[in-house]
Amino acid sequence: MGGNGKHRWRISFHRNSKLEQQQPKHPPPNEFICPISGSLMSDPVVVASGQTFERLSIQVCNDLSFSPTLPDGTRPDFSTIIPNLNIRTSIQNWCRKTKTVHPPAPDYSSLERIVKDAMAAAAPPPPPSEPDLRVSEKELLKAVPDNPPVIFSHAATELGPRVNHFNSGSSEESVVIGGASPGTPLPFTVRPTCFSSSSSVSSVEITEVEIQGQNPSGPLSEEEEKLVAKMKSNEVFEQEEGAISLRNLTRSSEEARVSLCTHRVLSPLRSLVASRYGVVQVNAVASLVNLSLERQNKVRIVRSGFVPYLIDALKGGSSETQEHAAGALFSLALDDDNKMAIGVLGALQPLMHALRSESERTRHDSALALYHLTLVQSNRVKLVKLGVVSTLLSMVKSGTLASRVLLILCNLAVCMEGRTAMLDADAVECFVGLLRENELDSESTRENCVAALYALSHRSLRFKGLAREARAMEVLKEVAEVTGTERAREKAKRILQMMRAAGDGDDDGSEHDGVLESGGLTRMRYRGSGGRNNANTTTF
């Protein structure tokens, strides 16, 4: 194809001399650099698609009606911006540590020149001079800027059989710290509880046929055209028909879920998720849960700006809408690339509130969403700052979602802020008391309780004192020798060994370092007792 045929249509943002003079002596981490200006961010904000930019860079792009293509081939969604307080604090700490002057606010005219240069670089090249360039190649070059490749990365938890562990009322789960390599997938449920054949679906005659093997970037089929037209209609009845049709089409066909997760379908679906008409909203959110089941769709959905709408539905939708919204957030949180964005966009507090929902499905899926979101350090810190530790401990004491809440507490105990808050809230006495009085409902819950104590004991002299006050040694000895499962015994023995060690300073560091790293519970295994037998993966 020659030189023009190899044009990649990627934007390389160049720093001008004025911005280069502002660069610190110590090179900052890449996440502190604005992808547009190429400079250390003064006012970082996160956009709907999950990336972080300098606020003024977004303003300049919006003023010039320019949508940049990032180095990974994706285009950010600037429809929503939220201050990224976590990155801002990290930049300030880095500046103090390296004795670097905090970056001043960027100059509008300098950023404008950078963006205009990028616009010029992204403009179509002049017509090729080669006489032998074929028409098909011209069309290919023309289409590239409109259809940039999207790079998706899968979450480790998505691997393995997809089974719904929670349709059975007797399912149990337990956490085990350590023993698995970082790449080991979690045998965790990957389908929301609301994803069930018992969910009600309004009966509507569907004229669309299932779409099989279609190219998402190809021309609209007649059936897909009808579906999109109904979803875009101003008539509520047709919107309802379109949402129900999409829900039915994506209920059982993986091919349909993949082929229909395109911008031309997601754009009108986003409007229906925000609908004030209950039936329209319920079926739209249910359709989104169906689409989110496919690994390759998860990042695309978040980058299409659905998270704020799901949060609103979780806050103010009907009971069934809330079930599906919690299920969608859980499903989307399975992907590592989505975890930080979902937390930054404000999902943590509504999910915490949903733990008190009257719907069992909403409670369970909200708890599992919080578990996955707290595998990320920034979300752990946010959740602790919301003051949720005492609430979670009271839920464990009352037996409300005890096993799942213990999973969240184990994640929080991995970070310093979480351990401090839990020790302040008498978590050690709480857990030891529950083990002593045998008030936990299952062996797996007791195992999770021991795992939480083990996480709290990491490099903590304070834990030793609190554990002795709570008379934990006799309880842990009983677990280690008599009542505990194999994994619970292992954790109890390690805690006892740490408490009995002669040195108070660093006796337990080597054992814990390989287990409680910054990745939190990414090395934990989640066990469902009914998982293998309950293999139905019905949709709704």
Short mmCIF file of N, CA, C and O in Angstrom, two decimals, residues 329-435:
data_model
loop_
_atom_site.label_atom_id
_atom_site.label_comp_id
_atom_site.label_asym_id
_atom_site.label_seq_id
_atom_site.Cartn_x
_atom_site.Cartn_y
_atom_site.Cartn_z
N LEU A 329 -23.66 -3.15 37.91
CA LEU A 329 -22.44 -2.61 38.50
C LEU A 329 -21.52 -3.75 38.95
O LEU A 329 -20.30 -3.67 38.80
N PHE A 330 -22.10 -4.81 39.50
CA PHE A 330 -21.30 -5.98 39.88
C PHE A 330 -20.62 -6.59 38.66
O PHE A 330 -19.42 -6.86 38.66
N SER A 331 -21.40 -6.78 37.58
CA SER A 331 -20.85 -7.40 36.38
C SER A 331 -19.73 -6.55 35.77
O SER A 331 -18.69 -7.06 35.37
N LEU A 332 -19.94 -5.23 35.73
CA LEU A 332 -18.94 -4.33 35.15
C LEU A 332 -17.69 -4.25 36.03
O LEU A 332 -16.58 -4.07 35.54
N ALA A 333 -17.87 -4.39 37.36
CA ALA A 333 -16.74 -4.30 38.28
C ALA A 333 -15.81 -5.50 38.19
O ALA A 333 -14.71 -5.48 38.75
N LEU A 334 -16.21 -6.56 37.49
CA LEU A 334 -15.34 -7.72 37.32
C LEU A 334 -14.11 -7.40 36.49
O LEU A 334 -13.09 -8.07 36.61
N ASP A 335 -14.21 -6.37 35.64
CA ASP A 335 -13.08 -6.04 34.77
C ASP A 335 -12.14 -5.07 35.50
O ASP A 335 -12.57 -4.05 36.02
N ASP A 336 -10.87 -5.40 35.54
CA ASP A 336 -9.89 -4.58 36.26
C ASP A 336 -9.85 -3.15 35.73
O ASP A 336 -9.62 -2.21 36.50
N ASP A 337 -10.04 -2.96 34.42
CA ASP A 337 -9.97 -1.63 33.85
C ASP A 337 -11.15 -0.75 34.26
O ASP A 337 -11.12 0.46 34.06
N ASN A 338 -12.20 -1.35 34.80
CA ASN A 338 -13.39 -0.59 35.19
C ASN A 338 -13.42 -0.20 36.66
O ASN A 338 -14.16 0.70 37.05
N LYS A 339 -12.65 -0.88 37.49
CA LYS A 339 -12.81 -0.74 38.94
C LYS A 339 -12.60 0.69 39.42
O LYS A 339 -13.40 1.24 40.17
N MET A 340 -11.51 1.31 39.00
CA MET A 340 -11.22 2.66 39.47
C MET A 340 -12.26 3.66 38.96
O MET A 340 -12.74 4.52 39.70
N ALA A 341 -12.64 3.52 37.68
CA ALA A 341 -13.61 4.45 37.10
C ALA A 341 -14.95 4.38 37.82
O ALA A 341 -15.57 5.41 38.12
N ILE A 342 -15.41 3.17 38.13
CA ILE A 342 -16.69 3.03 38.82
C ILE A 342 -16.63 3.67 40.20
O ILE A 342 -17.57 4.33 40.64
N GLY A 343 -15.49 3.50 40.89
CA GLY A 343 -15.34 4.13 42.20
C GLY A 343 -15.29 5.64 42.12
O GLY A 343 -15.93 6.35 42.90
N VAL A 344 -14.54 6.16 41.15
CA VAL A 344 -14.41 7.61 41.00
C VAL A 344 -15.74 8.25 40.63
O VAL A 344 -16.06 9.37 41.07
N LEU A 345 -16.55 7.56 39.86
CA LEU A 345 -17.82 8.11 39.42
C LEU A 345 -18.90 8.07 40.50
O LEU A 345 -20.02 8.50 40.26
N GLY A 346 -18.57 7.56 41.69
CA GLY A 346 -19.46 7.71 42.82
C GLY A 346 -20.36 6.54 43.14
O GLY A 346 -21.41 6.72 43.76
N ALA A 347 -19.95 5.32 42.78
CA ALA A 347 -20.82 4.16 43.00
C ALA A 347 -20.72 3.58 44.40
O ALA A 347 -21.60 2.84 44.82
N LEU A 348 -19.65 3.89 45.14
CA LEU A 348 -19.41 3.21 46.41
C LEU A 348 -20.50 3.48 47.44
O LEU A 348 -21.03 2.55 48.07
N GLN A 349 -20.85 4.74 47.64
CA GLN A 349 -21.85 5.06 48.67
C GLN A 349 -23.23 4.50 48.33
O GLN A 349 -23.89 3.91 49.21
N PRO A 350 -23.72 4.64 47.09
CA PRO A 350 -25.02 4.03 46.76
C PRO A 350 -25.01 2.51 46.93
O PRO A 350 -26.01 1.93 47.35
N LEU A 351 -23.90 1.86 46.61
CA LEU A 351 -23.82 0.41 46.80
C LEU A 351 -23.86 0.06 48.29
O LEU A 351 -24.48 -0.93 48.68
N MET A 352 -23.20 0.87 49.11
CA MET A 352 -23.27 0.65 50.56
C MET A 352 -24.71 0.78 51.05
O MET A 352 -25.19 -0.03 51.85
N HIS A 353 -25.41 1.80 50.57
CA HIS A 353 -26.81 1.99 50.97
C HIS A 353 -27.66 0.81 50.51
O HIS A 353 -28.59 0.40 51.21
N ALA A 354 -27.33 0.25 49.34
CA ALA A 354 -28.12 -0.86 48.79
C ALA A 354 -27.94 -2.14 49.59
O ALA A 354 -28.73 -3.07 49.44
N LEU A 355 -26.93 -2.21 50.46
CA LEU A 355 -26.77 -3.38 51.32
C LEU A 355 -27.93 -3.51 52.30
O LEU A 355 -28.14 -4.58 52.88
N ARG A 356 -28.68 -2.42 52.50
CA ARG A 356 -29.84 -2.42 53.39
C ARG A 356 -31.14 -2.57 52.62
O ARG A 356 -32.23 -2.42 53.19
N SER A 357 -31.07 -2.86 51.34
CA SER A 357 -32.27 -2.96 50.50
C SER A 357 -33.18 -4.10 50.98
O SER A 357 -32.73 -5.08 51.57
N GLU A 358 -34.46 -3.95 50.71
CA GLU A 358 -35.40 -5.03 51.03
C GLU A 358 -35.23 -6.22 50.09
O GLU A 358 -35.65 -7.33 50.41
N SER A 359 -34.64 -5.99 48.94
CA SER A 359 -34.45 -7.06 47.96
C SER A 359 -33.17 -7.83 48.25
O SER A 359 -32.08 -7.24 48.33
N GLU A 360 -33.28 -9.15 48.39
CA GLU A 360 -32.11 -9.97 48.64
C GLU A 360 -31.14 -9.92 47.47
O GLU A 360 -29.92 -9.90 47.66
N ARG A 361 -31.67 -9.89 46.26
CA ARG A 361 -30.81 -9.84 45.08
C ARG A 361 -29.99 -8.55 45.06
O ARG A 361 -28.80 -8.55 44.75
N THR A 362 -30.64 -7.43 45.36
CA THR A 362 -29.92 -6.15 45.39
C THR A 362 -28.83 -6.18 46.44
O THR A 362 -27.69 -5.73 46.19
N ARG A 363 -29.13 -6.73 47.61
CA ARG A 363 -28.13 -6.78 48.68
C ARG A 363 -26.93 -7.63 48.27
O ARG A 363 -25.77 -7.23 48.45
N HIS A 364 -27.20 -8.81 47.72
CA HIS A 364 -26.11 -9.72 47.36
C HIS A 364 -25.23 -9.14 46.26
O HIS A 364 -24.00 -9.17 46.36
N ASP A 365 -25.84 -8.62 45.19
CA ASP A 365 -25.04 -8.10 44.09
C ASP A 365 -24.30 -6.84 44.48
O ASP A 365 -23.18 -6.59 44.01
N SER A 366 -24.89 -6.02 45.35
CA SER A 366 -24.19 -4.82 45.84
C SER A 366 -22.97 -5.22 46.66
O SER A 366 -21.90 -4.61 46.54
N ALA A 367 -23.12 -6.24 47.50
CA ALA A 367 -21.98 -6.71 48.31
C ALA A 367 -20.86 -7.23 47.42
O ALA A 367 -19.67 -6.94 47.66
N LEU A 368 -21.20 -8.00 46.39
CA LEU A 368 -20.17 -8.54 45.51
C LEU A 368 -19.53 -7.44 44.66
O LEU A 368 -18.33 -7.50 44.34
N ALA A 369 -20.32 -6.43 44.27
CA ALA A 369 -19.74 -5.29 43.55
C ALA A 369 -18.73 -4.57 44.43
O ALA A 369 -17.62 -4.23 43.99
N LEU A 370 -19.08 -4.36 45.70
CA LEU A 370 -18.15 -3.70 46.62
C LEU A 370 -16.91 -4.55 46.85
O LEU A 370 -15.79 -4.02 46.97
N TYR A 371 -17.07 -5.87 46.92
CA TYR A 371 -15.90 -6.73 47.07
C TYR A 371 -14.92 -6.51 45.92
O TYR A 371 -13.72 -6.30 46.13
N HIS A 372 -15.41 -6.56 44.68
CA HIS A 372 -14.53 -6.41 43.53
C HIS A 372 -13.95 -5.00 43.44
O HIS A 372 -12.77 -4.83 43.09
N LEU A 373 -14.75 -3.99 43.76
CA LEU A 373 -14.24 -2.62 43.69
C LEU A 373 -13.16 -2.38 44.73
O LEU A 373 -12.22 -1.60 44.48
N THR A 374 -13.25 -3.02 45.90
CA THR A 374 -12.24 -2.81 46.93
C THR A 374 -10.98 -3.65 46.72
O THR A 374 -10.11 -3.67 47.58
N LEU A 375 -10.88 -4.32 45.60
CA LEU A 375 -9.61 -4.92 45.22
C LEU A 375 -8.63 -3.85 44.74
O LEU A 375 -7.45 -4.13 44.54
N VAL A 376 -9.13 -2.62 44.54
CA VAL A 376 -8.31 -1.49 44.10
C VAL A 376 -8.05 -0.57 45.29
O VAL A 376 -8.98 -0.22 46.03
N GLN A 377 -6.82 -0.18 45.48
CA GLN A 377 -6.43 0.61 46.65
C GLN A 377 -7.21 1.91 46.76
O GLN A 377 -7.67 2.28 47.84
N SER A 378 -7.38 2.63 45.65
CA SER A 378 -8.07 3.92 45.73
C SER A 378 -9.51 3.75 46.23
O SER A 378 -10.02 4.60 46.98
N ASN A 379 -10.17 2.68 45.84
CA ASN A 379 -11.54 2.45 46.30
C ASN A 379 -11.58 2.05 47.77
O ASN A 379 -12.53 2.39 48.49
N ARG A 380 -10.56 1.32 48.23
CA ARG A 380 -10.51 0.99 49.66
C ARG A 380 -10.45 2.27 50.49
O ARG A 380 -11.19 2.43 51.46
N VAL A 381 -9.56 3.17 50.09
CA VAL A 381 -9.39 4.41 50.85
C VAL A 381 -10.68 5.23 50.82
O VAL A 381 -11.11 5.78 51.83
N LYS A 382 -11.31 5.31 49.64
CA LYS A 382 -12.56 6.07 49.54
C LYS A 382 -13.63 5.49 50.47
O LYS A 382 -14.34 6.23 51.15
N LEU A 383 -13.74 4.19 50.48
CA LEU A 383 -14.77 3.54 51.29
C LEU A 383 -14.51 3.77 52.78
O LEU A 383 -15.44 4.04 53.55
N VAL A 384 -13.25 3.70 53.18
CA VAL A 384 -12.93 3.95 54.59
C VAL A 384 -13.27 5.39 54.96
O VAL A 384 -13.82 5.66 56.03
N LYS A 385 -12.96 6.33 54.06
CA LYS A 385 -13.25 7.74 54.33
C LYS A 385 -14.74 8.02 54.41
O LYS A 385 -15.16 9.01 55.01
N LEU A 386 -15.55 7.16 53.81
CA LEU A 386 -17.01 7.31 53.92
C LEU A 386 -17.52 6.89 55.29
O LEU A 386 -18.70 7.06 55.59
N GLY A 387 -16.63 6.32 56.12
CA GLY A 387 -17.01 5.93 57.46
C GLY A 387 -17.87 4.68 57.53
O GLY A 387 -18.77 4.59 58.38
N VAL A 388 -17.60 3.72 56.66
CA VAL A 388 -18.48 2.55 56.55
C VAL A 388 -18.06 1.40 57.46
O VAL A 388 -18.82 0.43 57.59
N VAL A 389 -16.88 1.49 58.08
CA VAL A 389 -16.37 0.33 58.81
C VAL A 389 -17.31 -0.07 59.94
O VAL A 389 -17.63 -1.26 60.12
N SER A 390 -17.77 0.89 60.72
CA SER A 390 -18.66 0.56 61.84
C SER A 390 -19.96 -0.05 61.34
O SER A 390 -20.52 -0.97 61.96
N THR A 391 -20.46 0.45 60.19
CA THR A 391 -21.69 -0.11 59.61
C THR A 391 -21.48 -1.55 59.19
O THR A 391 -22.31 -2.43 59.45
N LEU A 392 -20.35 -1.83 58.53
CA LEU A 392 -20.07 -3.19 58.09
C LEU A 392 -19.91 -4.13 59.28
O LEU A 392 -20.38 -5.28 59.25
N LEU A 393 -19.25 -3.67 60.34
CA LEU A 393 -19.09 -4.51 61.52
C LEU A 393 -20.42 -4.81 62.19
O LEU A 393 -20.67 -5.93 62.65
N SER A 394 -21.31 -3.81 62.21
CA SER A 394 -22.63 -4.05 62.81
C SER A 394 -23.43 -5.04 61.99
O SER A 394 -24.21 -5.84 62.54
N MET A 395 -23.23 -5.04 60.66
CA MET A 395 -23.92 -6.00 59.81
C MET A 395 -23.41 -7.41 60.08
O MET A 395 -24.18 -8.38 60.10
N VAL A 396 -22.10 -7.54 60.30
CA VAL A 396 -21.55 -8.86 60.62
C VAL A 396 -22.11 -9.36 61.95
O VAL A 396 -22.50 -10.53 62.09
N LYS A 397 -22.18 -8.47 62.94
CA LYS A 397 -22.71 -8.87 64.25
C LYS A 397 -24.17 -9.33 64.16
O LYS A 397 -24.58 -10.26 64.84
N SER A 398 -24.94 -8.63 63.33
CA SER A 398 -26.36 -8.96 63.22
C SER A 398 -26.62 -10.14 62.30
O SER A 398 -27.75 -10.62 62.19
N GLY A 399 -25.59 -10.60 61.59
CA GLY A 399 -25.75 -11.72 60.66
C GLY A 399 -26.24 -11.32 59.29
O GLY A 399 -26.52 -12.17 58.45
N THR A 400 -26.34 -10.02 59.01
CA THR A 400 -26.80 -9.54 57.71
C THR A 400 -25.67 -9.65 56.69
O THR A 400 -24.66 -8.95 56.79
N LEU A 401 -25.82 -10.54 55.72
CA LEU A 401 -24.80 -10.74 54.68
C LEU A 401 -23.43 -10.94 55.30
O LEU A 401 -22.41 -10.48 54.77
N ALA A 402 -23.36 -11.63 56.43
CA ALA A 402 -22.12 -11.70 57.21
C ALA A 402 -20.93 -12.17 56.38
O ALA A 402 -19.86 -11.55 56.41
N SER A 403 -21.10 -13.24 55.61
CA SER A 403 -19.97 -13.79 54.88
C SER A 403 -19.48 -12.84 53.80
O SER A 403 -18.27 -12.65 53.62
N ARG A 404 -20.41 -12.22 53.07
CA ARG A 404 -20.01 -11.31 52.00
C ARG A 404 -19.43 -10.02 52.57
O ARG A 404 -18.48 -9.46 52.03
N VAL A 405 -20.00 -9.53 53.66
CA VAL A 405 -19.46 -8.32 54.28
C VAL A 405 -18.06 -8.58 54.82
O VAL A 405 -17.18 -7.71 54.77
N LEU A 406 -17.81 -9.77 55.32
CA LEU A 406 -16.47 -10.11 55.77
C LEU A 406 -15.46 -10.08 54.63
O LEU A 406 -14.29 -9.74 54.84
N LEU A 407 -15.90 -10.42 53.42
CA LEU A 407 -15.01 -10.32 52.26
C LEU A 407 -14.57 -8.88 52.05
O LEU A 407 -13.41 -8.59 51.77
N ILE A 408 -15.53 -7.93 52.17
CA ILE A 408 -15.21 -6.52 51.99
C ILE A 408 -14.26 -6.05 53.10
O ILE A 408 -13.29 -5.34 52.84
N LEU A 409 -14.54 -6.47 54.33
CA LEU A 409 -13.69 -6.07 55.45
C LEU A 409 -12.27 -6.63 55.30
O LEU A 409 -11.29 -5.97 55.68
N CYS A 410 -12.15 -7.83 54.78
CA CYS A 410 -10.81 -8.39 54.52
C CYS A 410 -10.05 -7.51 53.54
O CYS A 410 -8.85 -7.25 53.71
N ASN A 411 -10.72 -7.03 52.50
CA ASN A 411 -10.07 -6.13 51.55
C ASN A 411 -9.65 -4.82 52.21
O ASN A 411 -8.56 -4.30 51.97
N LEU A 412 -10.54 -4.26 53.04
CA LEU A 412 -10.23 -2.99 53.70
C LEU A 412 -9.06 -3.16 54.66
O LEU A 412 -8.26 -2.23 54.84
N ALA A 413 -8.94 -4.32 55.30
CA ALA A 413 -7.87 -4.54 56.26
C ALA A 413 -6.50 -4.61 55.61
O ALA A 413 -5.48 -4.55 56.31
N VAL A 414 -6.46 -4.73 54.29
CA VAL A 414 -5.18 -4.81 53.60
C VAL A 414 -4.47 -3.46 53.59
O VAL A 414 -3.25 -3.39 53.62
N CYS A 415 -5.23 -2.34 53.56
CA CYS A 415 -4.61 -1.03 53.50
C CYS A 415 -4.49 -0.45 54.92
O CYS A 415 -5.25 -0.79 55.82
N MET A 416 -3.53 0.44 55.09
CA MET A 416 -3.26 1.02 56.40
C MET A 416 -4.48 1.75 56.95
O MET A 416 -4.83 1.63 58.13
N GLU A 417 -5.16 2.53 56.08
CA GLU A 417 -6.34 3.28 56.53
C GLU A 417 -7.44 2.34 57.01
O GLU A 417 -8.10 2.61 58.02
N GLY A 418 -7.62 1.24 56.30
CA GLY A 418 -8.66 0.29 56.69
C GLY A 418 -8.34 -0.41 57.99
O GLY A 418 -9.21 -0.58 58.85
N ARG A 419 -7.06 -0.83 58.15
CA ARG A 419 -6.67 -1.49 59.40
C ARG A 419 -6.86 -0.56 60.59
O ARG A 419 -7.38 -0.97 61.63
N THR A 420 -6.45 0.70 60.42
CA THR A 420 -6.59 1.66 61.52
C THR A 420 -8.04 1.85 61.90
O THR A 420 -8.41 1.84 63.09
N ALA A 421 -8.91 2.04 60.88
CA ALA A 421 -10.33 2.25 61.16
C ALA A 421 -10.96 1.03 61.82
O ALA A 421 -11.79 1.15 62.73
N MET A 422 -10.57 -0.16 61.39
CA MET A 422 -11.15 -1.37 61.96
C MET A 422 -10.67 -1.61 63.39
O MET A 422 -11.44 -2.03 64.25
N LEU A 423 -9.40 -1.33 63.64
CA LEU A 423 -8.90 -1.47 65.00
C LEU A 423 -9.55 -0.45 65.93
O LEU A 423 -9.87 -0.73 67.08
N ASP A 424 -9.77 0.77 65.42
CA ASP A 424 -10.46 1.81 66.20
C ASP A 424 -11.90 1.40 66.53
O ASP A 424 -12.45 1.78 67.56
N ALA A 425 -12.51 0.64 65.61
CA ALA A 425 -13.92 0.26 65.78
C ALA A 425 -14.07 -1.07 66.53
O ALA A 425 -15.14 -1.68 66.49
N ASP A 426 -12.99 -1.54 67.18
CA ASP A 426 -13.03 -2.77 67.97
C ASP A 426 -13.35 -4.00 67.13
O ASP A 426 -14.08 -4.90 67.55
N ALA A 427 -12.79 -4.03 65.90
CA ALA A 427 -13.03 -5.17 65.02
C ALA A 427 -12.46 -6.46 65.60
O ALA A 427 -13.05 -7.53 65.43
N VAL A 428 -11.32 -6.38 66.29
CA VAL A 428 -10.70 -7.58 66.84
C VAL A 428 -11.63 -8.22 67.87
O VAL A 428 -11.91 -9.43 67.83
N GLU A 429 -12.13 -7.41 68.78
CA GLU A 429 -13.05 -7.93 69.79
C GLU A 429 -14.32 -8.49 69.15
O GLU A 429 -14.84 -9.52 69.58
N CYS A 430 -14.79 -7.81 68.10
CA CYS A 430 -16.00 -8.27 67.39
C CYS A 430 -15.78 -9.65 66.79
O CYS A 430 -16.58 -10.57 67.01
N PHE A 431 -14.68 -9.82 66.04
CA PHE A 431 -14.43 -11.09 65.37
C PHE A 431 -14.16 -12.21 66.38
O PHE A 431 -14.65 -13.34 66.22
N VAL A 432 -13.37 -11.92 67.39
CA VAL A 432 -13.08 -12.94 68.40
C VAL A 432 -14.35 -13.34 69.13
O VAL A 432 -14.59 -14.53 69.39
N GLY A 433 -15.20 -12.36 69.44
CA GLY A 433 -16.46 -12.67 70.12
C GLY A 433 -17.36 -13.55 69.28
O GLY A 433 -17.99 -14.49 69.79
N LEU A 434 -17.43 -13.29 67.98
CA LEU A 434 -18.26 -14.10 67.10
C LEU A 434 -17.73 -15.53 67.03
O LEU A 434 -18.51 -16.50 67.01
N LEU A 435 -16.40 -15.69 66.99
CA LEU A 435 -15.82 -17.03 66.96
C LEU A 435 -16.05 -17.75 68.29
O LEU A 435 -16.34 -18.95 68.31
#
